[in-house]
Coordinates of N, CA and C in Angstrom, one line a residue:
D1 N -247.6 30.2 59.3 CA -248.2 31.0 60.4 C -247.5 30.6 61.7
R2 N -247.3 29.3 62.0 CA -246.7 28.9 63.2 C -245.3 29.5 63.3
E3 N -244.6 29.6 62.2 CA -243.2 30.1 62.2 C -243.1 31.6 62.1
G4 N -244.3 32.3 62.0 CA -244.3 33.7 62.0 C -243.8 34.3 60.6
I5 N -243.9 33.5 59.6 CA -243.5 34.0 58.3 C -244.6 34.6 57.5
D6 N -244.4 35.8 57.0 CA -245.4 36.6 56.3 C -245.5 36.0 54.9
T7 N -246.7 35.6 54.6 CA -247.0 35.0 53.2 C -247.9 35.9 52.4
T8 N -248.1 37.1 52.8 CA -249.1 37.9 52.1 C -248.7 38.2 50.7
Q9 N -247.4 38.3 50.4 CA -247.0 38.7 49.0 C -247.4 37.6 48.0
L10 N -247.6 36.3 48.5 CA -248.0 35.3 47.6 C -249.4 34.7 47.9
A11 N -250.1 35.4 48.8 CA -251.4 34.9 49.2 C -252.4 34.9 48.0
A12 N -252.4 35.9 47.2 CA -253.4 36.0 46.1 C -253.1 34.8 45.1
E13 N -251.9 34.6 44.8 CA -251.5 33.5 43.9 C -251.9 32.1 44.6
A14 N -251.7 32.0 45.9 CA -252.1 30.7 46.6 C -253.6 30.6 46.5
D15 N -254.4 31.6 46.6 CA -255.8 31.5 46.5 C -256.2 31.1 45.1
R16 N -255.6 31.7 44.1 CA -255.9 31.4 42.7 C -255.6 29.9 42.4
L17 N -254.5 29.4 42.9 CA -254.2 28.0 42.8 C -255.2 27.1 43.4
A18 N -255.6 27.5 44.6 CA -256.7 26.7 45.4 C -258.0 26.7 44.6
H19 N -258.3 27.8 44.0 CA -259.6 27.8 43.2 C -259.5 27.0 41.9
D20 N -258.2 26.7 41.5 CA -258.0 25.8 40.3 C -257.8 24.4 40.8
G21 N -258.1 24.1 42.0 CA -258.0 22.7 42.5 C -256.6 22.2 42.9
K22 N -255.8 23.2 43.2 CA -254.4 22.8 43.6 C -254.2 23.2 45.0
T23 N -253.3 22.5 45.7 CA -253.0 22.9 47.1 C -251.7 23.7 47.1
A24 N -251.7 24.8 47.6 CA -250.5 25.7 47.7 C -249.7 25.5 48.9
L25 N -248.4 25.3 48.8 CA -247.5 25.2 49.9 C -246.5 26.3 49.8
F26 N -246.2 26.9 51.0 CA -245.2 27.9 51.1 C -243.9 27.3 51.5
A27 N -242.8 27.8 51.0 CA -241.5 27.4 51.4 C -240.7 28.6 51.9
A28 N -240.0 28.4 53.0 CA -239.2 29.5 53.5 C -237.8 29.0 53.7
V29 N -236.9 30.0 53.6 CA -235.4 29.7 53.9 C -235.0 30.8 54.9
D30 N -234.4 30.3 55.9 CA -233.9 31.2 57.0 C -235.0 32.2 57.5
G31 N -236.2 31.7 57.6 CA -237.3 32.5 58.1 C -237.9 33.5 57.1
Q32 N -237.5 33.4 55.9 CA -238.0 34.3 54.9 C -238.7 33.5 53.8
L33 N -239.9 34.0 53.4 CA -240.7 33.4 52.3 C -239.8 33.3 51.0
A34 N -239.7 32.0 50.5 CA -238.8 31.8 49.4 C -239.6 31.3 48.1
A35 N -240.7 30.6 48.3 CA -241.3 30.0 47.1 C -242.8 29.6 47.5
L36 N -243.5 29.5 46.4 CA -244.9 28.9 46.5 C -244.9 27.7 45.6
I37 N -245.3 26.6 46.1 CA -245.3 25.3 45.4 C -246.7 24.9 45.3
A38 N -247.2 24.4 44.1 CA -248.5 23.9 44.0 C -248.5 22.4 43.7
V39 N -249.3 21.7 44.4 CA -249.4 20.3 44.2 C -250.9 19.9 43.9
A40 N -251.1 18.9 43.1 CA -252.5 18.5 42.8 C -252.5 17.0 42.6
D41 N -253.5 16.3 43.0 CA -253.8 14.9 42.7 C -254.5 14.9 41.4
P42 N -254.0 14.2 40.4 CA -254.7 14.2 39.1 C -256.0 13.4 39.3
I43 N -257.0 13.9 38.6 CA -258.3 13.1 38.6 C -258.1 12.0 37.6
K44 N -258.5 10.8 38.1 CA -258.4 9.6 37.2 C -259.4 9.8 36.0
R45 N -259.0 9.4 34.9 CA -259.8 9.6 33.7 C -261.1 9.0 33.8
S46 N -261.3 7.9 34.5 CA -262.6 7.2 34.7 C -263.5 7.8 35.7
T47 N -263.0 8.8 36.5 CA -263.8 9.3 37.6 C -265.0 10.1 37.2
P48 N -264.9 11.0 36.2 CA -266.1 11.7 35.8 C -267.3 10.8 35.3
M49 N -266.9 9.7 34.6 CA -267.9 8.8 34.1 C -268.5 8.0 35.3
A50 N -267.7 7.6 36.2 CA -268.2 6.8 37.3 C -269.1 7.7 38.2
L51 N -268.8 8.9 38.4 CA -269.7 9.8 39.1 C -271.0 10.1 38.4
T52 N -270.9 10.2 37.1 CA -272.2 10.4 36.3 C -273.1 9.1 36.5
V53 N -272.5 8.0 36.4 CA -273.3 6.7 36.5 C -273.9 6.6 37.9
L54 N -273.1 7.0 38.9 CA -273.6 6.9 40.3 C -274.8 7.9 40.5
R55 N -274.7 9.1 39.9 CA -275.9 10.0 40.0 C -277.0 9.5 39.2
D56 N -276.8 8.9 38.0 CA -277.9 8.3 37.2 C -278.5 7.1 38.0
M57 N -277.8 6.5 38.9 CA -278.4 5.4 39.7 C -279.2 6.0 40.9
G58 N -279.3 7.3 41.0 CA -280.0 7.9 42.0 C -279.3 8.2 43.3
L59 N -277.9 8.0 43.2 CA -277.1 8.2 44.4 C -276.5 9.6 44.5
Q60 N -276.4 10.2 45.7 CA -275.7 11.4 45.8 C -274.3 11.2 46.1
T61 N -273.4 12.1 45.7 CA -272.0 11.9 45.8 C -271.5 13.0 46.8
A62 N -270.4 12.6 47.5 CA -269.8 13.5 48.5 C -268.3 13.4 48.4
M63 N -267.6 14.4 48.7 CA -266.2 14.4 48.8 C -265.8 14.8 50.2
I64 N -265.1 13.9 51.0 CA -264.7 14.3 52.3 C -263.2 14.2 52.3
T65 N -262.5 15.3 52.5 CA -261.1 15.4 52.2 C -260.4 16.3 53.3
G66 N -259.1 16.0 53.4 CA -258.3 16.9 54.2 C -257.8 18.1 53.4
D67 N -258.0 18.1 52.1 CA -257.6 19.3 51.3 C -258.4 20.5 51.8
G68 N -257.9 21.7 51.5 CA -258.5 22.9 51.9 C -259.8 23.2 51.2
P69 N -260.7 24.0 51.8 CA -262.1 24.2 51.2 C -262.0 24.7 49.8
A70 N -261.2 25.6 49.5 CA -261.2 26.2 48.1 C -260.8 25.1 47.1
T71 N -259.8 24.4 47.4 CA -259.3 23.3 46.5 C -260.4 22.3 46.3
A72 N -261.0 21.8 47.4 CA -262.0 20.8 47.4 C -263.2 21.3 46.6
Q73 N -263.6 22.5 46.8 CA -264.8 23.1 46.0 C -264.5 23.1 44.5
A74 N -263.3 23.5 44.2 CA -262.9 23.5 42.8 C -263.0 22.2 42.1
I75 N -262.5 21.1 42.8 CA -262.6 19.8 42.3 C -264.1 19.3 42.2
A76 N -264.8 19.6 43.3 CA -266.2 19.2 43.3 C -267.0 19.9 42.2
R77 N -266.7 21.2 41.9 CA -267.4 21.8 40.8 C -267.1 21.1 39.4
E78 N -265.8 20.8 39.3 CA -265.4 20.2 38.0 C -266.0 18.8 37.8
L79 N -266.2 18.1 38.9 CA -266.8 16.7 38.8 C -268.3 16.6 39.1
G80 N -268.9 17.7 39.5 CA -270.3 17.7 39.8 C -270.7 16.9 41.1
I81 N -269.8 17.0 42.1 CA -270.0 16.3 43.4 C -271.0 17.1 44.2
D82 N -272.0 16.4 44.8 CA -273.1 17.0 45.5 C -272.7 17.7 46.8
H83 N -271.9 17.1 47.6 CA -271.6 17.6 49.0 C -270.1 17.6 49.2
V84 N -269.6 18.6 49.8 CA -268.2 18.7 50.1 C -267.9 19.0 51.6
V85 N -267.1 18.2 52.2 CA -266.6 18.4 53.5 C -265.0 18.5 53.4
A86 N -264.4 19.6 53.7 CA -263.0 19.8 53.4 C -262.3 20.2 54.7
G87 N -261.0 20.0 54.6 CA -260.1 20.4 55.7 C -260.2 19.6 57.0
V88 N -260.6 18.3 56.8 CA -260.8 17.5 58.0 C -259.7 16.4 58.2
L89 N -259.5 16.1 59.4 CA -258.6 15.0 59.8 C -259.4 13.7 59.8
P90 N -258.8 12.6 60.0 CA -259.5 11.3 59.9 C -260.8 11.3 60.8
D91 N -260.7 11.8 62.0 CA -261.9 11.8 62.8 C -263.0 12.7 62.2
G92 N -262.6 13.7 61.6 CA -263.6 14.6 60.9 C -264.3 13.9 59.8
K93 N -263.6 12.9 59.1 CA -264.2 12.1 58.1 C -265.3 11.3 58.7
V94 N -265.1 10.7 59.8 CA -266.1 9.9 60.5 C -267.3 10.7 60.9
D95 N -267.0 11.9 61.4 CA -268.1 12.8 61.8 C -268.9 13.2 60.6
A96 N -268.3 13.5 59.5 CA -269.0 13.8 58.2 C -269.9 12.7 57.8
L97 N -269.4 11.5 57.9 CA -270.2 10.3 57.5 C -271.4 10.2 58.4
S98 N -271.3 10.5 59.7 CA -272.4 10.5 60.6 C -273.5 11.5 60.2
R99 N -273.0 12.7 59.7 CA -274.0 13.7 59.3 C -274.7 13.3 58.0
L100 N -273.9 12.7 57.1 CA -274.5 12.2 55.8 C -275.5 11.1 56.0
R101 N -275.3 10.3 57.1 CA -276.3 9.2 57.4 C -277.7 9.8 57.6
N102 N -277.8 11.0 57.9 CA -279.2 11.6 58.0 C -280.0 11.5 56.7
H103 N -279.3 11.3 55.6 CA -279.9 11.1 54.3 C -280.0 9.7 53.9
G104 N -279.5 8.8 54.7 CA -279.6 7.3 54.4 C -278.2 6.7 54.5
P105 N -278.1 5.4 54.2 CA -276.9 4.7 54.3 C -275.8 5.3 53.5
V106 N -274.5 5.2 54.0 CA -273.4 5.8 53.2 C -272.3 4.7 52.9
A107 N -271.8 4.9 51.8 CA -270.6 4.1 51.4 C -269.4 5.1 51.3
F108 N -268.3 4.7 51.7 CA -267.1 5.5 51.7 C -266.0 4.8 50.9
V109 N -265.4 5.5 50.0 CA -264.3 5.0 49.1 C -263.1 5.7 49.5
G110 N -262.0 4.9 49.8 CA -260.7 5.5 50.2 C -259.6 4.6 49.9
D111 N -258.4 5.2 50.1 CA -257.2 4.3 49.9 C -256.1 4.6 50.8
G112 N -256.2 5.6 51.7 CA -255.1 6.0 52.5 C -255.2 5.6 54.0
I113 N -254.1 5.8 54.7 CA -254.1 5.5 56.1 C -255.2 6.4 56.8
N114 N -255.2 7.7 56.3 CA -256.2 8.6 56.9 C -257.6 8.3 56.6
D115 N -257.9 7.4 55.7 CA -259.2 7.0 55.3 C -259.7 5.8 56.2
A116 N -258.8 5.1 56.8 CA -259.2 3.9 57.5 C -260.3 4.0 58.5
P117 N -260.3 5.1 59.4 CA -261.4 5.2 60.3 C -262.8 5.3 59.6
A118 N -262.8 6.1 58.5 CA -264.1 6.3 57.8 C -264.5 5.0 57.1
L119 N -263.5 4.3 56.5 CA -263.8 3.1 55.8 C -264.4 2.1 56.8
A120 N -263.9 2.1 58.1 CA -264.4 1.1 59.1 C -265.8 1.6 59.6
S121 N -266.1 2.9 59.6 CA -267.4 3.3 60.2 C -268.5 3.5 59.2
A122 N -268.2 3.5 57.9 CA -269.2 3.6 56.9 C -270.1 2.4 56.9
D123 N -271.3 2.5 56.3 CA -272.2 1.3 56.2 C -271.5 0.4 55.2
V124 N -270.8 0.9 54.2 CA -270.0 0.1 53.3 C -268.7 0.8 53.0
G125 N -267.6 0.2 53.4 CA -266.3 0.8 53.2 C -265.7 0.1 52.0
I126 N -265.3 0.9 51.0 CA -264.7 0.4 49.8 C -263.3 0.9 49.6
A127 N -262.3 0.0 49.7 CA -260.9 0.4 49.5 C -260.4 0.2 48.1
M128 N -259.6 1.0 47.6 CA -259.0 0.9 46.3 C -257.8 -0.1 46.5
G129 N -257.6 -1.0 45.5 CA -256.7 -2.0 45.5 C -255.2 -1.6 45.7
C130 N -254.9 -0.4 45.2 CA -253.5 0.1 45.3 C -253.3 0.9 46.6
G131 N -254.3 0.9 47.5 CA -254.3 1.6 48.7 C -253.4 1.0 49.8
T132 N -253.4 1.6 50.9 CA -252.6 1.1 52.0 C -253.2 -0.1 52.6
Q133 N -252.4 -0.9 53.3 CA -252.9 -2.2 53.9 C -253.9 -1.9 54.9
V134 N -253.8 -0.8 55.7 CA -254.7 -0.5 56.8 C -256.1 -0.1 56.1
A135 N -256.1 0.6 55.0 CA -257.3 1.0 54.3 C -258.0 -0.3 53.9
M136 N -257.3 -1.2 53.3 CA -257.9 -2.4 52.8 C -258.4 -3.3 53.9
A137 N -257.7 -3.3 55.1 CA -258.1 -4.1 56.2 C -259.4 -3.5 56.9
S138 N -259.5 -2.2 56.8 CA -260.6 -1.5 57.4 C -261.9 -1.5 56.6
A139 N -261.8 -1.8 55.3 CA -263.0 -1.7 54.4 C -263.6 -3.1 54.3
G140 N -264.9 -3.1 54.0 CA -265.7 -4.3 53.8 C -265.4 -4.9 52.4
I141 N -265.1 -4.0 51.4 CA -264.8 -4.4 50.1 C -263.5 -3.8 49.6
T142 N -262.6 -4.6 49.0 CA -261.4 -4.1 48.4 C -261.5 -4.3 46.9
L143 N -261.4 -3.3 46.1 CA -261.4 -3.4 44.7 C -260.0 -3.8 44.2
V144 N -260.0 -4.7 43.1 CA -258.7 -5.2 42.7 C -257.9 -4.2 42.0
R145 N -258.5 -3.2 41.4 CA -257.8 -2.1 40.7 C -258.3 -0.8 41.2
S146 N -257.5 0.3 41.1 CA -257.9 1.6 41.5 C -258.6 2.3 40.4
D147 N -259.8 1.8 40.0 CA -260.6 2.4 39.0 C -262.0 2.7 39.6
P148 N -262.3 4.0 39.6 CA -263.6 4.3 40.2 C -264.8 3.6 39.5
R149 N -264.7 3.2 38.3 CA -265.8 2.5 37.7 C -266.1 1.2 38.4
L150 N -265.1 0.6 39.1 CA -265.4 -0.6 39.9 C -266.3 -0.4 41.1
V151 N -266.3 0.9 41.6 CA -267.3 1.2 42.6 C -268.7 1.0 42.1
V152 N -268.9 1.5 40.9 CA -270.2 1.3 40.2 C -270.6 -0.1 40.1
D153 N -269.6 -0.9 39.6 CA -269.8 -2.4 39.4 C -270.1 -3.0 40.8
A154 N -269.4 -2.6 41.8 CA -269.7 -3.2 43.1 C -271.1 -2.9 43.6
I155 N -271.6 -1.7 43.4 CA -272.9 -1.3 43.8 C -273.9 -2.1 43.0
R156 N -273.7 -2.2 41.7 CA -274.6 -3.0 40.9 C -274.7 -4.4 41.3
L157 N -273.5 -5.0 41.5 CA -273.5 -6.4 42.0 C -274.2 -6.6 43.3
S158 N -273.9 -5.7 44.2 CA -274.6 -5.8 45.5 C -276.1 -5.7 45.4
R159 N -276.6 -4.8 44.6 CA -278.0 -4.6 44.4 C -278.6 -5.9 43.8
A160 N -277.9 -6.4 42.8 CA -278.4 -7.7 42.1 C -278.4 -8.8 43.1
T161 N -277.4 -8.9 43.9 CA -277.3 -10.0 44.9 C -278.4 -9.8 45.9
W162 N -278.7 -8.6 46.4 CA -279.7 -8.4 47.4 C -281.1 -8.7 46.8
R163 N -281.3 -8.4 45.5 CA -282.6 -8.7 44.9 C -282.7 -10.2 44.8
N164 N -281.7 -10.9 44.5 CA -281.7 -12.4 44.4 C -282.0 -13.0 45.8
I165 N -281.3 -12.5 46.8 CA -281.6 -13.0 48.2 C -283.0 -12.8 48.6
R166 N -283.5 -11.6 48.4 CA -284.9 -11.3 48.7 C -285.9 -12.3 48.0
Q167 N -285.6 -12.4 46.7 CA -286.5 -13.3 45.9 C -286.4 -14.7 46.4
N168 N -285.2 -15.2 46.7 CA -285.1 -16.6 47.1 C -285.6 -16.8 48.5
L169 N -285.5 -15.8 49.4 CA -286.1 -15.9 50.7 C -287.6 -16.0 50.6
F170 N -288.2 -15.3 49.7 CA -289.6 -15.3 49.5 C -290.1 -16.7 49.1
W171 N -289.4 -17.3 48.1 CA -289.7 -18.6 47.6 C -289.5 -19.6 48.7
A172 N -288.4 -19.5 49.4 CA -288.1 -20.5 50.5 C -289.2 -20.4 51.5
F173 N -289.7 -19.3 51.8 CA -290.8 -19.1 52.8 C -292.1 -19.8 52.3
I174 N -292.4 -19.6 51.1 CA -293.6 -20.1 50.5 C -293.6 -21.6 50.5
F175 N -292.5 -22.2 50.1 CA -292.4 -23.7 49.9 C -291.9 -24.4 51.1
N176 N -291.6 -23.9 52.1 CA -291.1 -24.6 53.3 C -292.3 -25.0 54.2

């Protein structure tokens, strides 16, 4: 659009790719449309199971992404994600977290430079171990592997720890 290149001849195919969860990129040569390229981040094999367990734990899931709305909605449909905020820059991710806080505390999982502000502003920021240094520095928790099932483990561990702390505070109060 910025370069004034007409993409209408490939627009329908770009829309189809987006609805399949792919991001369409147009390429031009000498000011003329030359190609349509589709890129997609593969969904980790463990992601569907991790999301199912999170929902079984009574948690809602959200995807906050810079990807376009059609691409994000396609992925959300495939994975059963509850809320989608798409087409946002890093500050938009922080704003989306603020809106989601209306439903309660939020955890944010990310691995990229663009995730760092949201990781820092979430009630719990969880960085993937293969992520960027700034993501890991911004998060409260860094997972040792980039396996979404570890998010489930971290939540279970934190809940068990909190139960233990509450129980021990109660006993300490009674016996002191």
